[in-house]
Tab-separated table of C-alpha atoms in Angstrom:
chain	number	residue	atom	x	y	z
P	1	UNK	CA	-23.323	-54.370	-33.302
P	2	UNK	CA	-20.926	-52.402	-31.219
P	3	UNK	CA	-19.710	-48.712	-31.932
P	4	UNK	CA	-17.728	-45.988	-29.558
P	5	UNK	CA	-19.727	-42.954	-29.814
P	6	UNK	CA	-18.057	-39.719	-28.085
P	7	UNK	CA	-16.146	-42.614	-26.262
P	8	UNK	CA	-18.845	-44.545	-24.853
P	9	UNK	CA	-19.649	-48.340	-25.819
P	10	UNK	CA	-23.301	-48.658	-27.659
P	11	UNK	CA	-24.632	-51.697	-29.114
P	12	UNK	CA	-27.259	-51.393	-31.479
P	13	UNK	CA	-30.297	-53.900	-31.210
P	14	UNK	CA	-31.966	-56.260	-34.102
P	15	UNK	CA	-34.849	-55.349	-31.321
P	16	UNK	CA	-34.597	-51.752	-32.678
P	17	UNK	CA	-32.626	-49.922	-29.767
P	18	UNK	CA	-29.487	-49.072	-28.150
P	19	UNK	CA	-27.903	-50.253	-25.174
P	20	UNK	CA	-25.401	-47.608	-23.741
P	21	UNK	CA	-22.669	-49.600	-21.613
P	22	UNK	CA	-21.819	-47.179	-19.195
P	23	UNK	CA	-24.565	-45.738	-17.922
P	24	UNK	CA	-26.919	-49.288	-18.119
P	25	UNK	CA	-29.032	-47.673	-20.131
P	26	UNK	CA	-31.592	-48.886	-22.881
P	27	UNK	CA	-32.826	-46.090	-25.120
P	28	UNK	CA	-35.467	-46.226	-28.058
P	29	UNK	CA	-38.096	-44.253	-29.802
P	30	UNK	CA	-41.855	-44.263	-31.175
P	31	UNK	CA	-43.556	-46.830	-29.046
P	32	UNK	CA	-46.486	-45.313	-30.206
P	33	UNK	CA	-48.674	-47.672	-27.675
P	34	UNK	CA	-52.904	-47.353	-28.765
P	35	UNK	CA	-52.411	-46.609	-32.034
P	36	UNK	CA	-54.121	-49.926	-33.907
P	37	UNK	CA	-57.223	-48.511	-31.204
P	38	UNK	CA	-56.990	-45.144	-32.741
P	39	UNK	CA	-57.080	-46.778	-36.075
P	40	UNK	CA	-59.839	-49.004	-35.245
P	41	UNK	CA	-62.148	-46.171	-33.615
P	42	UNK	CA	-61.837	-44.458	-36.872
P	43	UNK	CA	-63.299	-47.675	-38.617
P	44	UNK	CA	-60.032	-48.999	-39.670
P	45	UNK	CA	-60.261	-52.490	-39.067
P	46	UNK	CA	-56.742	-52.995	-37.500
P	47	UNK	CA	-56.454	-56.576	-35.933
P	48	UNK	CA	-55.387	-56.737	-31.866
P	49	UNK	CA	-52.385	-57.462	-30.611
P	50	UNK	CA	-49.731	-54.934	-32.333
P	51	UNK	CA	-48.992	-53.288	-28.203
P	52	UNK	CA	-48.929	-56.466	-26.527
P	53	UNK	CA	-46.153	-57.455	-29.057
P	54	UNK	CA	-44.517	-54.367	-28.536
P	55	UNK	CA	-44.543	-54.312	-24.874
P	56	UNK	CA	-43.385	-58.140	-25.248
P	57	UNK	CA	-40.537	-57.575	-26.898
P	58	UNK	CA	-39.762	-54.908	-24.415
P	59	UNK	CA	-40.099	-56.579	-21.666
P	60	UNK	CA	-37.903	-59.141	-23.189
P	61	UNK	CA	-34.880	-56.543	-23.814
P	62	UNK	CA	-34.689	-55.374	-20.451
P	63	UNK	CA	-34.714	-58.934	-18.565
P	64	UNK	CA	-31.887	-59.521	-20.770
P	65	UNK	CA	-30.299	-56.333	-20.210
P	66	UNK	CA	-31.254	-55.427	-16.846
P	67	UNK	CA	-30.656	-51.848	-17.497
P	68	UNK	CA	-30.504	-49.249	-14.641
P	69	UNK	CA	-32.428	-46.809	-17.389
P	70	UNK	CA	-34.736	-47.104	-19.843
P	71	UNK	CA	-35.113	-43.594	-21.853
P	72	UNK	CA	-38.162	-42.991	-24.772
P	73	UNK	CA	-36.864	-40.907	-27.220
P	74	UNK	CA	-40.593	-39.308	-27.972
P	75	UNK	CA	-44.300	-40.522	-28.966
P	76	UNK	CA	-44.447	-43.040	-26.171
P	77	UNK	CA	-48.477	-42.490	-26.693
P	78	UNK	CA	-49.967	-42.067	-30.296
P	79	UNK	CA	-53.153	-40.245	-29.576
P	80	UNK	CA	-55.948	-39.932	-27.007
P	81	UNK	CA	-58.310	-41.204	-28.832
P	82	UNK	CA	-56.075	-44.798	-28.245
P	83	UNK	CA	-56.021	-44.437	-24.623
P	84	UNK	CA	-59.062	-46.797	-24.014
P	85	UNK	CA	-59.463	-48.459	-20.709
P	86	UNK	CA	-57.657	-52.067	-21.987
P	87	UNK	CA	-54.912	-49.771	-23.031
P	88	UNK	CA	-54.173	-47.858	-19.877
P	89	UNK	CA	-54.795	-51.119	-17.564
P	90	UNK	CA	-51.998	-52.637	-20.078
P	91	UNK	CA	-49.945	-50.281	-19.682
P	92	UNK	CA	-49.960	-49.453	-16.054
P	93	UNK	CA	-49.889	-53.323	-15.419
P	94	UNK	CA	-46.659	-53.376	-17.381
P	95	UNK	CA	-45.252	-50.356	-15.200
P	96	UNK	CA	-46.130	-52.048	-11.832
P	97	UNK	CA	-43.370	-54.578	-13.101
P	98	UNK	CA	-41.128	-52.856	-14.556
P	99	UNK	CA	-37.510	-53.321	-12.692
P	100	UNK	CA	-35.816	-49.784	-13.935
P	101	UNK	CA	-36.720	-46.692	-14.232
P	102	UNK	CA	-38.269	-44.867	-17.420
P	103	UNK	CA	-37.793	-41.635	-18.957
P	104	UNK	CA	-40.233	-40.284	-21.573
P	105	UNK	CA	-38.834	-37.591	-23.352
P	106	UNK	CA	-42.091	-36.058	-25.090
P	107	UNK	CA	-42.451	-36.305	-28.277
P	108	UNK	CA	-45.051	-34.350	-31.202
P	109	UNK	CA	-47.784	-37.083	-30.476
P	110	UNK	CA	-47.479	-36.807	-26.640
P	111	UNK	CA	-46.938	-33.345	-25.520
P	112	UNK	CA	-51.052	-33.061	-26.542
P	113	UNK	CA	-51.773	-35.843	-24.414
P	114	UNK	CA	-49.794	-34.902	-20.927
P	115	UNK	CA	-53.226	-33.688	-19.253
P	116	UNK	CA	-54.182	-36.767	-20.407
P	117	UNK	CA	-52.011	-39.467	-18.734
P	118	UNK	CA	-53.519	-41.728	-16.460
P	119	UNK	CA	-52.579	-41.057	-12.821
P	120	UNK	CA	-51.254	-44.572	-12.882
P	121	UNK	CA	-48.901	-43.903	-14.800
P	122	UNK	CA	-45.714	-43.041	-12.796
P	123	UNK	CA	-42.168	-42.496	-14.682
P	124	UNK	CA	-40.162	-39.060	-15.094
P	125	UNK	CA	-41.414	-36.933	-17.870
P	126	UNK	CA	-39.180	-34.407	-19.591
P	127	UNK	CA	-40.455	-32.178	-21.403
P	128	UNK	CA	-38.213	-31.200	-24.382
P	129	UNK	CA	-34.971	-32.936	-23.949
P	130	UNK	CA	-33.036	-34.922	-21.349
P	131	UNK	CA	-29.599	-34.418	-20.814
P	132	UNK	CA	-27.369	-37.216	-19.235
P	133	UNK	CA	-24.122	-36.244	-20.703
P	134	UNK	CA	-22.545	-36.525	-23.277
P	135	UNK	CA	-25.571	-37.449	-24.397
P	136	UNK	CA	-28.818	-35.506	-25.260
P	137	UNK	CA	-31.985	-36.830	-25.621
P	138	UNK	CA	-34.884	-35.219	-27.777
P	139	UNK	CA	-37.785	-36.243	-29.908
P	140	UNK	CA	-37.454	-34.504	-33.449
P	141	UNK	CA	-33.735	-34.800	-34.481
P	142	UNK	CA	-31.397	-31.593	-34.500
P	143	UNK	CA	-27.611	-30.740	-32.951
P	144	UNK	CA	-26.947	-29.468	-29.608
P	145	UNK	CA	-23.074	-29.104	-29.586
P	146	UNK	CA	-20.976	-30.396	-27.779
P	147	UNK	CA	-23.517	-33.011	-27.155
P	148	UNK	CA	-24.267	-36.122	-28.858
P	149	UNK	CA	-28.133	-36.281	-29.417
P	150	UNK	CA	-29.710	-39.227	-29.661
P	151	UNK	CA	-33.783	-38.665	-31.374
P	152	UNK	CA	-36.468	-40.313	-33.342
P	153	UNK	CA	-39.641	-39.055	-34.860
P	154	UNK	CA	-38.375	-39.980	-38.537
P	155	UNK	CA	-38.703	-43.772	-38.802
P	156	UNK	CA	-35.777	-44.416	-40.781
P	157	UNK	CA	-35.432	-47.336	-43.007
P	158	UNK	CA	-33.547	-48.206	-46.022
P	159	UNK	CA	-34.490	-50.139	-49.015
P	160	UNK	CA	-31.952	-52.537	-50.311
P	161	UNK	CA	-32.822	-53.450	-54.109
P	162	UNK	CA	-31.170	-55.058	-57.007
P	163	UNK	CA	-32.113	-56.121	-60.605
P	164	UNK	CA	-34.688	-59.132	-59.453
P	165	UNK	CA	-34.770	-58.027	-55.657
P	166	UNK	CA	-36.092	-55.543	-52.830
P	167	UNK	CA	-35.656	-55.554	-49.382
P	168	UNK	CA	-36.807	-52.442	-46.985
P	169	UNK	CA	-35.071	-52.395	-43.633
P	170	UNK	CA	-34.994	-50.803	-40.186
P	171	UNK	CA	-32.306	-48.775	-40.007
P	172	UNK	CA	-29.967	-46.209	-37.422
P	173	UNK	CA	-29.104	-43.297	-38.827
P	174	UNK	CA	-25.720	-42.116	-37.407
P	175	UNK	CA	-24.108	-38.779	-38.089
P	176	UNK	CA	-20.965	-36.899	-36.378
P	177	UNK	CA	-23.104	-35.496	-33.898
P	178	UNK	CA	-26.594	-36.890	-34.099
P	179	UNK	CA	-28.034	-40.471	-34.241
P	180	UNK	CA	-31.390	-41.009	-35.540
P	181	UNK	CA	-33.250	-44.463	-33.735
P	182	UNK	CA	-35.978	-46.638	-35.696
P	183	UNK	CA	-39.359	-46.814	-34.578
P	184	UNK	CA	-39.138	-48.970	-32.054
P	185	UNK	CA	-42.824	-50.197	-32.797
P	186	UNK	CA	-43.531	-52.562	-35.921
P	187	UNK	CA	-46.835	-51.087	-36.419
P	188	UNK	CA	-45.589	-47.695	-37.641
P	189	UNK	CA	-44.719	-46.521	-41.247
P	190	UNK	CA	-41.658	-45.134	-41.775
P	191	UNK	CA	-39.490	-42.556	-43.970
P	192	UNK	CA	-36.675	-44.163	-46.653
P	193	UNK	CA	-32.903	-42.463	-46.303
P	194	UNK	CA	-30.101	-42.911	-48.123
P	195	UNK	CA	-26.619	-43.525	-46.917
P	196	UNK	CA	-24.267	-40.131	-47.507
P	197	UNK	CA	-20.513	-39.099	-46.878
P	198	UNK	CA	-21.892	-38.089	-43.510
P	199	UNK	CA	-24.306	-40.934	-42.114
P	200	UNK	CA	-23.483	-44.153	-41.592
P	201	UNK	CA	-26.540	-46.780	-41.558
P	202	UNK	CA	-26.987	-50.171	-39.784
P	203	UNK	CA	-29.424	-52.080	-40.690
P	204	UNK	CA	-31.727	-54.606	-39.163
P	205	UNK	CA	-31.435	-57.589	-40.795
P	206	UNK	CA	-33.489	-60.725	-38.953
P	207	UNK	CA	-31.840	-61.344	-35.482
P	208	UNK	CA	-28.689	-58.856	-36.771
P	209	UNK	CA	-27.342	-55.135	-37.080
P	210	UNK	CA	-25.282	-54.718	-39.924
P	211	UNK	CA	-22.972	-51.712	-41.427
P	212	UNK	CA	-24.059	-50.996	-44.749
């Protein structure tokens, strides 16, 4: 799905991003990378594999769209407690390969874990917004006029229902001035919304973003 916004071409991604033309630029939110560790050092028994799929799919998106950019909208990390050894090896092994560079806008769950950050890890770290205009880039969604900000934090999704029927969605949230990404992790919750004379939604739908 392709849309102008403040007259620059973004396509919106069944993978749960956005591709900004221009500027070669693939942006998304709430990786959220160690969290089924965190879960499972608290006892929850949270089966493997929920990053590797995550950092699949990624890798996936940007060998298809070769960006020049790749920005994280906030919560990159989900808590130190998840940084375990497998996780930052992962990670940093995924980095050492990676063919663009990566922006990390900081988010709620990783401005406590900065100090934390394996030294490993090398990509620019901002630490409350990013501006590459006309766009602005920050974790917990608000307006920064004239800009057009571009957040996360929120998890939106939808839920689609009938008389016999339900169906719950990934969705972008798009207002005048804001736009609000899905999680770009699977293995997140996330918060319903409801379509309004000021937000347009798209929804995920299999291998598709659709208007709704």
């Amino acid at each position: 799905m392709k849309c102008l916004i403040e007259n620059q071409t973004c396509h919106f991604l069944p993978q749960r991003g956005v591709y900004w033309e221009e500027q070669k630029t693939l942006i998304i939110a709430d990786v959220h990378l160690g969290k089924a560790t965190t879960f499972r050092k608290a006892g929850i028994l949270i089966p493997d594999g929920s990053m590797e799929a995550d950092l699949r799919q990624l890798n996936l998106l940007i060998q298809n769209l070769q960006p020049d950019h790749c920005i994280v909208v906030g919560d990159l990390i989900h808590a130190t407690s998840g940084l375990s050894e497998y996780v930052q090896n992962t990670f940093t092994d995924w980095l050492k390969m990676l063919p663009c560079d990566l922006h990390l806008v900081m988010g709620n769950h990783d401005k406590n874990l900065v100090k934390h950050l394996p030294k490993t890890w090398s990509f620019h770290i901002h630490a409350n917004h990013f501006l590459m205009e006309p766009f602005y880039f920050c974790h917990i969604p608000c307006l920064q006029k004239p800009w057009f900000v571009w957040s996360g934090h929120l998890h939106p999704k939808i839920e689609l229902k009938s008389r016999h029927d339900r169906l719950s969605l990934h969705c972008f949230q798009i207002f005048p001035k804001l736009g609000i990404l899905p999680a770009f992790s699977e293995f997140v919750g996330g918060s319903f919304v409801k379509k309004d004379s000021d937000c347009n939604i798209f929804g995920i739908v299999d291998s598709s973003v659709i208007k709704l």
